[in-house]
Tab-separated table of N, CA and C in Angstrom:
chain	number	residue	atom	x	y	z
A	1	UNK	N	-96.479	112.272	299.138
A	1	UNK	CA	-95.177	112.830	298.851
A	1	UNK	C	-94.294	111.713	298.292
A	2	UNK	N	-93.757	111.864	297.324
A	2	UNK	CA	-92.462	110.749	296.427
A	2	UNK	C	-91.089	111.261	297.006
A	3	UNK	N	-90.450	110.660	297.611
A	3	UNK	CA	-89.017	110.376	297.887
A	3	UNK	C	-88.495	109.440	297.134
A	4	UNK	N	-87.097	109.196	297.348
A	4	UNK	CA	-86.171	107.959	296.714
A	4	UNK	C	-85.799	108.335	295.698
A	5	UNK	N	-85.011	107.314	295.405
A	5	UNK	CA	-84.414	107.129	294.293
A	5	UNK	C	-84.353	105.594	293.685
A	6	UNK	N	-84.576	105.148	292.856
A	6	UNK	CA	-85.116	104.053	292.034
A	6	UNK	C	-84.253	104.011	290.741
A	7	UNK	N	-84.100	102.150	290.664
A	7	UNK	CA	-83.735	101.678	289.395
A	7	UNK	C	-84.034	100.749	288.658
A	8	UNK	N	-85.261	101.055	288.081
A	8	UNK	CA	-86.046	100.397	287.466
A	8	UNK	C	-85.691	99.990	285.358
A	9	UNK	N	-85.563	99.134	285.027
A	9	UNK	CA	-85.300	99.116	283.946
A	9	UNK	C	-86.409	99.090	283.098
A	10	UNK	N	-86.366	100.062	281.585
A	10	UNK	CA	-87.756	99.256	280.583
A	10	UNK	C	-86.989	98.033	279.789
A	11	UNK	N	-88.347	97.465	279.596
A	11	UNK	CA	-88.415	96.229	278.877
A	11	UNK	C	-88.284	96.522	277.539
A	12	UNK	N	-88.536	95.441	276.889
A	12	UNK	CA	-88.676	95.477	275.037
A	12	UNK	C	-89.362	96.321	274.594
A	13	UNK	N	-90.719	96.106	275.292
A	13	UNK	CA	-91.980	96.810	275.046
A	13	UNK	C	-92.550	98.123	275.299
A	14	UNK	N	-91.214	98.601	276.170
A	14	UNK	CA	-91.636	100.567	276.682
A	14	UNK	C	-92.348	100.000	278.115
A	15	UNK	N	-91.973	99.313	278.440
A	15	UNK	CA	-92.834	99.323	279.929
A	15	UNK	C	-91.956	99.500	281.113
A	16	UNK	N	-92.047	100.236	282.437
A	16	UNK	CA	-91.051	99.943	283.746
A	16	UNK	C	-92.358	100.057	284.284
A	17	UNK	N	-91.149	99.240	285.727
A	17	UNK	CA	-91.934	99.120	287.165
A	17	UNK	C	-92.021	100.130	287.940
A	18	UNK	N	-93.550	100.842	288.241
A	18	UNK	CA	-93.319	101.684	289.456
A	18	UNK	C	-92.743	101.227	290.485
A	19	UNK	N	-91.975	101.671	291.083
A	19	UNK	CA	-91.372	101.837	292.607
A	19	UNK	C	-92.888	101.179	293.299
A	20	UNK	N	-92.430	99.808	294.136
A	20	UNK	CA	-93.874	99.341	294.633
A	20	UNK	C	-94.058	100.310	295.432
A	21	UNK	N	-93.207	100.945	296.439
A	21	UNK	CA	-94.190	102.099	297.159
A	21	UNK	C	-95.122	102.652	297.040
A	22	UNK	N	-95.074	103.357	295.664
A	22	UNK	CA	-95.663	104.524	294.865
A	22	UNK	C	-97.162	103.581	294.494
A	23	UNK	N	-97.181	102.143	294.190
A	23	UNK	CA	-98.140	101.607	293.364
A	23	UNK	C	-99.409	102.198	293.837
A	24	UNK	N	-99.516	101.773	295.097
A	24	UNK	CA	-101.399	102.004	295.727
A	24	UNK	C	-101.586	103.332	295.597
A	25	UNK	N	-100.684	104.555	295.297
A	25	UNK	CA	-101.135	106.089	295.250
A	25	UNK	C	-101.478	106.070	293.666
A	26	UNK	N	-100.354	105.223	292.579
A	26	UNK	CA	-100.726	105.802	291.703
A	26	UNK	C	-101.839	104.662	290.584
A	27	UNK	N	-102.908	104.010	291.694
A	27	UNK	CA	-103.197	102.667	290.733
A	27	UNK	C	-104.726	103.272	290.326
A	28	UNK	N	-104.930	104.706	290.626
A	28	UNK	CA	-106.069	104.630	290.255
A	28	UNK	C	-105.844	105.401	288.649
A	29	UNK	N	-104.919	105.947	288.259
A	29	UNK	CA	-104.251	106.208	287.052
A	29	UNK	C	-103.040	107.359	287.570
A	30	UNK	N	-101.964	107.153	286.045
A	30	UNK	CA	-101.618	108.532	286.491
A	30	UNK	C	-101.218	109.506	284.964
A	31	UNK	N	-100.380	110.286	285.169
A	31	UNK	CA	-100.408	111.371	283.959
A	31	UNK	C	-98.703	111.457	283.377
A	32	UNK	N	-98.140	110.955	282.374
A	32	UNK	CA	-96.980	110.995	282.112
A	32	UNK	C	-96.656	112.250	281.111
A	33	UNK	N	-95.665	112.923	280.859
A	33	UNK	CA	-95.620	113.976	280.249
A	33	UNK	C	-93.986	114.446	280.370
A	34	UNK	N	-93.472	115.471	279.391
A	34	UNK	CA	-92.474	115.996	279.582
A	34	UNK	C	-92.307	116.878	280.354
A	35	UNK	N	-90.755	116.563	281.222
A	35	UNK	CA	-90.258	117.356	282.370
A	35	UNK	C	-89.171	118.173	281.939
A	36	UNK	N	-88.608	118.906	282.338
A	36	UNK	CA	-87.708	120.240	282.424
A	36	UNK	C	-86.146	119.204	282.579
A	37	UNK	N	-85.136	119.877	281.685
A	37	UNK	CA	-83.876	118.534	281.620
A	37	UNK	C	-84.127	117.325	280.819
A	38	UNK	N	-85.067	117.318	280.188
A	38	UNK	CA	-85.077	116.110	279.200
A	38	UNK	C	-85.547	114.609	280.177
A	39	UNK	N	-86.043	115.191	281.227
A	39	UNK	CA	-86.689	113.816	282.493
A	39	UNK	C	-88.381	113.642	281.571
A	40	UNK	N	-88.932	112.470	282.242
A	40	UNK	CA	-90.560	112.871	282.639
A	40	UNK	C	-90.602	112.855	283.824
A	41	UNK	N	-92.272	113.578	283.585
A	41	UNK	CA	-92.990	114.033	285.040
A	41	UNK	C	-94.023	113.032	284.628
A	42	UNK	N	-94.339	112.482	286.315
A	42	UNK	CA	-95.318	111.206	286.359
A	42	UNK	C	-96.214	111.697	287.477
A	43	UNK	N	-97.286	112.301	287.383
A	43	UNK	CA	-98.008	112.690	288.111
A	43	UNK	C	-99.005	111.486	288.640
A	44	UNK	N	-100.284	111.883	289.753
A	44	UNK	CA	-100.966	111.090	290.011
A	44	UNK	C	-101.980	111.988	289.064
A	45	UNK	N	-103.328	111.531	288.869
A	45	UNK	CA	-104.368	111.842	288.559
A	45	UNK	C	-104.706	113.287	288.805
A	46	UNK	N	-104.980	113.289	290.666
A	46	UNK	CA	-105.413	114.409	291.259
A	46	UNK	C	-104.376	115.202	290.707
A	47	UNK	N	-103.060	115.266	291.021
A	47	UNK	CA	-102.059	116.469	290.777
A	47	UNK	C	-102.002	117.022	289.414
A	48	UNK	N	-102.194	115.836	288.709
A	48	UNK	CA	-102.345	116.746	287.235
A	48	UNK	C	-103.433	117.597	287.210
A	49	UNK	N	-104.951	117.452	287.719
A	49	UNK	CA	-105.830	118.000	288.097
A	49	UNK	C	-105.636	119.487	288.656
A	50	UNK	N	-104.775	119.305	289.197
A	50	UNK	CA	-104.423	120.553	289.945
A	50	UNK	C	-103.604	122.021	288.993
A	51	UNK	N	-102.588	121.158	288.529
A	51	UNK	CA	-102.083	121.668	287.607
A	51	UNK	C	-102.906	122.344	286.715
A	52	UNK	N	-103.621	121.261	285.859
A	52	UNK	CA	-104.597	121.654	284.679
A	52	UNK	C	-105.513	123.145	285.688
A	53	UNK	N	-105.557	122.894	286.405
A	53	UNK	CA	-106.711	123.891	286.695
A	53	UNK	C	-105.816	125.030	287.596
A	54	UNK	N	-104.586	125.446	287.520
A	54	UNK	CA	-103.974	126.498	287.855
A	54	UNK	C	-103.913	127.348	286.671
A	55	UNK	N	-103.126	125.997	285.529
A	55	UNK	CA	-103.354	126.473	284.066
A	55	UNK	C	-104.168	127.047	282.894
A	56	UNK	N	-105.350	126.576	283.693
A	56	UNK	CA	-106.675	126.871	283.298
A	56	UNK	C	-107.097	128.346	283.697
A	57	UNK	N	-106.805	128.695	284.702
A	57	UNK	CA	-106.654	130.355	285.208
A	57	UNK	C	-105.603	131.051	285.055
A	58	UNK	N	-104.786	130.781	284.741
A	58	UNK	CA	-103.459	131.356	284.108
A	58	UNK	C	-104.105	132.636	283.165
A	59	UNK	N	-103.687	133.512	282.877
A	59	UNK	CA	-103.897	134.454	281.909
A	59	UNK	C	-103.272	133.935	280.367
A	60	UNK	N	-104.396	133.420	279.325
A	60	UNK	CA	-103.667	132.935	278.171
A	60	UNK	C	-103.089	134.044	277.081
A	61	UNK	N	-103.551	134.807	277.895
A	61	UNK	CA	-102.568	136.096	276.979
A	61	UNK	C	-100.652	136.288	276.924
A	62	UNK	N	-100.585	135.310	278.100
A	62	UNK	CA	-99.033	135.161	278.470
A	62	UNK	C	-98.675	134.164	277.566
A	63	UNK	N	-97.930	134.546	276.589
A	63	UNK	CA	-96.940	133.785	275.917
A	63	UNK	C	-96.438	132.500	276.518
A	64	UNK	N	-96.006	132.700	277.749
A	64	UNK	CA	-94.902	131.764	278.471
A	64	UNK	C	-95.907	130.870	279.128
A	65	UNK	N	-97.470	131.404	279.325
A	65	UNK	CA	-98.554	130.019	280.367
A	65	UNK	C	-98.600	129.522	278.953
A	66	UNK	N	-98.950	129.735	277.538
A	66	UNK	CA	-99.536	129.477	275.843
A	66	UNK	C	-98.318	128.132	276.051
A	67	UNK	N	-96.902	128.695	276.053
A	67	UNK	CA	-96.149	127.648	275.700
A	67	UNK	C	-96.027	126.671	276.304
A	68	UNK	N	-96.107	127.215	277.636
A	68	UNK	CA	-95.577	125.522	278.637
A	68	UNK	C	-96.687	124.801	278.051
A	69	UNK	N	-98.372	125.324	278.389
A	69	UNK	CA	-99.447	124.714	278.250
A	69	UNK	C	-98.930	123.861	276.794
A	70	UNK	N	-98.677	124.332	276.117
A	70	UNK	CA	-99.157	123.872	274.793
A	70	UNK	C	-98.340	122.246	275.246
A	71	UNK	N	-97.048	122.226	275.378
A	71	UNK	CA	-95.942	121.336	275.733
A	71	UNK	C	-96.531	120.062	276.683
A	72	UNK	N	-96.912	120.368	277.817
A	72	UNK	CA	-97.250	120.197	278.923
A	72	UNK	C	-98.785	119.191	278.182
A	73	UNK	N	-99.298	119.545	277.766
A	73	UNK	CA	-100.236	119.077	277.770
A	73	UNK	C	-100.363	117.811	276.579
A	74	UNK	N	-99.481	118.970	274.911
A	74	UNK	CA	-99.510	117.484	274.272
A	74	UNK	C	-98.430	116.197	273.779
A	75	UNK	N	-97.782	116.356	275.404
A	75	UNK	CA	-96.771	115.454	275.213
A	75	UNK	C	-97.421	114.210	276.109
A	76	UNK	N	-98.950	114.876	276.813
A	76	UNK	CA	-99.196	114.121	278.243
A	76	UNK	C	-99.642	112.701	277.920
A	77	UNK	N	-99.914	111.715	278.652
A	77	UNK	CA	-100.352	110.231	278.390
A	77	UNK	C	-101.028	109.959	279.761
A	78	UNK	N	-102.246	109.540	279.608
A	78	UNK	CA	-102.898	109.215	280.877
A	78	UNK	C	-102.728	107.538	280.980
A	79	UNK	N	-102.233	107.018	282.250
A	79	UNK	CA	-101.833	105.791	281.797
A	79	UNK	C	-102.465	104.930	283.195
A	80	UNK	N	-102.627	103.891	283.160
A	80	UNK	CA	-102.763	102.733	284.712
A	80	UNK	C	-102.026	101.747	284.496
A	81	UNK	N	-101.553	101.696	285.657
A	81	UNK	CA	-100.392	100.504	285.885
A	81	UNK	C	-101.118	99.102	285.656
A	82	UNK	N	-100.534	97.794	285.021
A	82	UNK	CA	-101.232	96.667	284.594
A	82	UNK	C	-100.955	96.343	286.440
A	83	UNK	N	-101.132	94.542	286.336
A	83	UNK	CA	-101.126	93.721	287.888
A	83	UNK	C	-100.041	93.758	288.231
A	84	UNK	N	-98.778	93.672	287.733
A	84	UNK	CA	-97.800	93.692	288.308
A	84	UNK	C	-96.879	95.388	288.430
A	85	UNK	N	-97.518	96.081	288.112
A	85	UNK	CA	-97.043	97.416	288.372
A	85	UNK	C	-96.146	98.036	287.604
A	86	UNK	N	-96.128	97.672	286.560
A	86	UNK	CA	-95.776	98.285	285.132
A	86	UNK	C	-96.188	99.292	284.436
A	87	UNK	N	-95.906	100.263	284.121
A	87	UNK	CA	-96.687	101.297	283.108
A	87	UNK	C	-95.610	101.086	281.689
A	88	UNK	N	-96.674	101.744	280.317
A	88	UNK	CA	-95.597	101.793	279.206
A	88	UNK	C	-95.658	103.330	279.063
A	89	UNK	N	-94.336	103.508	278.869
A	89	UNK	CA	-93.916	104.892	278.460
A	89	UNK	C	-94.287	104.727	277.158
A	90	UNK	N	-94.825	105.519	276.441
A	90	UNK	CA	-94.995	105.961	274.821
A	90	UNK	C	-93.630	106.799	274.451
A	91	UNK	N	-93.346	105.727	272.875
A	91	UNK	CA	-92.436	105.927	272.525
A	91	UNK	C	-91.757	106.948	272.629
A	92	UNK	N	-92.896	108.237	271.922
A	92	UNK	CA	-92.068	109.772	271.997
A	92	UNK	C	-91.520	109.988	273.317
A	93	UNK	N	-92.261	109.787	274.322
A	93	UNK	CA	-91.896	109.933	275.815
A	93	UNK	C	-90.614	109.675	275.201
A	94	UNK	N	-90.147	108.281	275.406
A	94	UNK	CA	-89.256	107.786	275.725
A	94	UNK	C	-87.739	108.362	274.730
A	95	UNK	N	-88.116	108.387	273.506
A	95	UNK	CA	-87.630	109.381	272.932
A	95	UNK	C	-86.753	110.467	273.305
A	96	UNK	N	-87.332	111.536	273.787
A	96	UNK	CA	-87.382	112.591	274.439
A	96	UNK	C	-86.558	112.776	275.011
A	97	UNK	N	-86.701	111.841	276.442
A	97	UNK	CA	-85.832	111.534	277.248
A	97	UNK	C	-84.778	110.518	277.542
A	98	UNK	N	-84.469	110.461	275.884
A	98	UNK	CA	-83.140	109.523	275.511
A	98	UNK	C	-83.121	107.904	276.798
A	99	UNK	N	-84.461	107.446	276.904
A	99	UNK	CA	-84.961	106.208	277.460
A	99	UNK	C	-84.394	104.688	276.937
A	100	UNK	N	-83.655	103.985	277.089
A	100	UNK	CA	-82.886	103.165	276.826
A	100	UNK	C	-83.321	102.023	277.452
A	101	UNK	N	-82.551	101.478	278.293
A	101	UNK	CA	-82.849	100.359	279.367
A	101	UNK	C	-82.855	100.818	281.171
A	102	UNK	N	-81.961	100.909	281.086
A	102	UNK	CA	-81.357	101.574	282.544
A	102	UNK	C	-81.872	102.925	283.176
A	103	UNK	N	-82.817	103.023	284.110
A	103	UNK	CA	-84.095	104.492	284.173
A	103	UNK	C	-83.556	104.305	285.563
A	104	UNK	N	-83.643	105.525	285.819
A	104	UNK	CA	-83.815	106.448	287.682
A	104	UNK	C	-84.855	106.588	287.706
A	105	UNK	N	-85.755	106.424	288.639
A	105	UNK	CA	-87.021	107.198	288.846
A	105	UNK	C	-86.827	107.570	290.417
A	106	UNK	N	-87.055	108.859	290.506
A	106	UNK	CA	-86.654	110.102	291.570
A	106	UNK	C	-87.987	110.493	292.251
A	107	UNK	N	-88.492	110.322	293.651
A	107	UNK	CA	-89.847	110.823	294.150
A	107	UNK	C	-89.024	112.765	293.911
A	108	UNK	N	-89.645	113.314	293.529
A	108	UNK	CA	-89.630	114.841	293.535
A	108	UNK	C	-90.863	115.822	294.142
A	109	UNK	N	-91.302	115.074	295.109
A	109	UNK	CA	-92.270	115.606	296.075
A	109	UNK	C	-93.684	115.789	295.721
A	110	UNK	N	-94.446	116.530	294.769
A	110	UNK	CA	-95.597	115.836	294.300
A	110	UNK	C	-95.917	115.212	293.325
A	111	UNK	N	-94.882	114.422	292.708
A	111	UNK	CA	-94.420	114.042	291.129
A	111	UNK	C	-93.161	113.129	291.373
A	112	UNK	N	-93.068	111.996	290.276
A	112	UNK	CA	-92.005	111.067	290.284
A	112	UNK	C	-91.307	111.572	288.884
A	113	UNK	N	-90.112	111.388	288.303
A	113	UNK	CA	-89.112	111.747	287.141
A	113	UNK	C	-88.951	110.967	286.756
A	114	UNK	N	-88.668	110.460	285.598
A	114	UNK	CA	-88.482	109.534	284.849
A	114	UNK	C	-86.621	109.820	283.757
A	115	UNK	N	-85.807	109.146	284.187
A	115	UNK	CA	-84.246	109.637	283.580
A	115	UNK	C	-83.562	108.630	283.453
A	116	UNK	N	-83.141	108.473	281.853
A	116	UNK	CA	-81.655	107.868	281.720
A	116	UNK	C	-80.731	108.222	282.446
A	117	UNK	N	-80.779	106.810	283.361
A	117	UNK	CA	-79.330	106.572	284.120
A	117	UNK	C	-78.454	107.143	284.048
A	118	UNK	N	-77.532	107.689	282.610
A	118	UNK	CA	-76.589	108.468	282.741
A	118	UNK	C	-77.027	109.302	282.460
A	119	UNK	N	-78.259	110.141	282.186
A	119	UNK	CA	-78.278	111.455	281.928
A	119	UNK	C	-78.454	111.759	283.469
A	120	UNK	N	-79.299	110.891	284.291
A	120	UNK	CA	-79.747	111.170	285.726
A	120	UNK	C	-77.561	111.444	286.627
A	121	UNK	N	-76.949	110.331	286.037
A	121	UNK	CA	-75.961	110.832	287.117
A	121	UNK	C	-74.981	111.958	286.731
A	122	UNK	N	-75.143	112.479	285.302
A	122	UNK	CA	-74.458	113.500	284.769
A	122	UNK	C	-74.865	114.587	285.353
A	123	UNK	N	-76.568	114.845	285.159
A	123	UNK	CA	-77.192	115.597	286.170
A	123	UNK	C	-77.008	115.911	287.597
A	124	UNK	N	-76.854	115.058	288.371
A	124	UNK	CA	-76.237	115.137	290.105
A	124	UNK	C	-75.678	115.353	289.978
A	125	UNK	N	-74.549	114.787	289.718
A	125	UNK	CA	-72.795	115.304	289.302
A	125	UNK	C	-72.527	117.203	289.485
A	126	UNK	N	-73.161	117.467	288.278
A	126	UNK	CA	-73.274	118.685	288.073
A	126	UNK	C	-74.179	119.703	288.835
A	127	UNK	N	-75.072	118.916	289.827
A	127	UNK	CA	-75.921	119.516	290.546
A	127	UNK	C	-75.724	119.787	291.967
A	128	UNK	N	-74.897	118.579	292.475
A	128	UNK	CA	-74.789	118.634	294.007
A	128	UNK	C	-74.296	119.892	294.875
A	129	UNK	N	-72.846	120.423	294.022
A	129	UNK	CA	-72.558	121.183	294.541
A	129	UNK	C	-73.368	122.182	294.367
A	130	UNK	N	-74.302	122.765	293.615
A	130	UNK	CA	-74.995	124.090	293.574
A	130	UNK	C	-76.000	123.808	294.298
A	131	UNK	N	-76.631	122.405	294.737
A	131	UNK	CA	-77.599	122.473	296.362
A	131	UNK	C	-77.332	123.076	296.818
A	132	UNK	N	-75.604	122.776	297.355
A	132	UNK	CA	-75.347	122.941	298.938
A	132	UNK	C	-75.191	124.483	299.396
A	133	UNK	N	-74.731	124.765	298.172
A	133	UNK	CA	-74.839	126.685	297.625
A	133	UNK	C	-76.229	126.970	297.611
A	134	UNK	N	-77.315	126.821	297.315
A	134	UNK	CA	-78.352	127.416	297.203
A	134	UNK	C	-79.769	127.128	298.375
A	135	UNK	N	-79.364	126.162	299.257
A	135	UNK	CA	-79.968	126.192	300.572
A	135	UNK	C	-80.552	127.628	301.411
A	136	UNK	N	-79.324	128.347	301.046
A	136	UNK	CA	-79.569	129.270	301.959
A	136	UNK	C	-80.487	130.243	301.124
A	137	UNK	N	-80.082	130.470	300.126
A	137	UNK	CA	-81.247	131.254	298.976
A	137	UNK	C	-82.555	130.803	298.737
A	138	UNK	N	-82.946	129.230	298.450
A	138	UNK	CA	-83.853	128.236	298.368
A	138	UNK	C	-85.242	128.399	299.866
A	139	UNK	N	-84.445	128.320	300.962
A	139	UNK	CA	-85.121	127.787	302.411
A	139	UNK	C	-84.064	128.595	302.953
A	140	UNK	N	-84.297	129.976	302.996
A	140	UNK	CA	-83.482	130.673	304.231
A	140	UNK	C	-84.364	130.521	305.562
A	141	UNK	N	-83.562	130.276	306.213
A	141	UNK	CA	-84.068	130.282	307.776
A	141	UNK	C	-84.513	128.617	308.124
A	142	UNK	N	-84.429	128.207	307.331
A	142	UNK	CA	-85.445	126.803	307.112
A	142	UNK	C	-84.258	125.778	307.913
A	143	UNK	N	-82.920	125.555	306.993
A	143	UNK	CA	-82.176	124.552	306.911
A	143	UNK	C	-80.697	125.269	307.731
């Protein structure tokens, strides 16, 4: 499971530091790709695995499994962290998600996010209060 919140900067070269926490889960590779909000999604290996093969049974007659799939898949980058725990985002990635210097990286429970700093706090900003509203809709009975 990924918790936290992280501020990791890229370099010259398109590279940031995983969150050392995260390193030993994700050193056997992992799967970078576009996320929902203009973030990435940084999967481990297995989870993309998982994914791929929900997707894989999906009915491809659905328009909406055709599109994510299509997205989802060829934005993806299979990547391994070098010795010091670096990965490089590929350019388009970075692109995408208007990637600069200054990155959040967010554990989001089976997946880490990848966000410009200010797109990440424009985002909360605008998000917090509709948590605290949607708890009860989200996890009724739960929280």
């Amino acid at each position: 499971m990924f918790l936290g919140t992280h501020h990791p900067r890229l370099d010259d070269k398109g590279r940031l530091f995983l969150p050392a926490k995260y390193r030993e889960e994700l050193a056997e590779g992992l799967v970078i790709t576009k996320g929902q909000e203009r973030c990435l999604y940084v999967f481990p290996v297995e989870e993309f695995q998982r994914i791929t093969e929900a997707l894989r049974t999906a009915p491809v007659t659905a328009k909406a499994v055709r599109d994510y799939s299509r997205v989802l898949f060829a934005s993806a980058s299979d990547e391994v962290a070098d010795k010091q725990g670096r990965i490089t985002v590929p350019q388009a990635l970075r692109e995408y998600a208007s990637l600069r210097r200054d990155c959040v990286v967010i554990g989001a429970n089976t997946r880490l996010e990848i966000w410009d700093a200010a797109a990440w706090s424009a985002y909360l900003a605008d998000q917090e209060q509709a948590f605290a509203d949607l708890s009860e809709e989200v996890l009724p009975g739960i929280l």
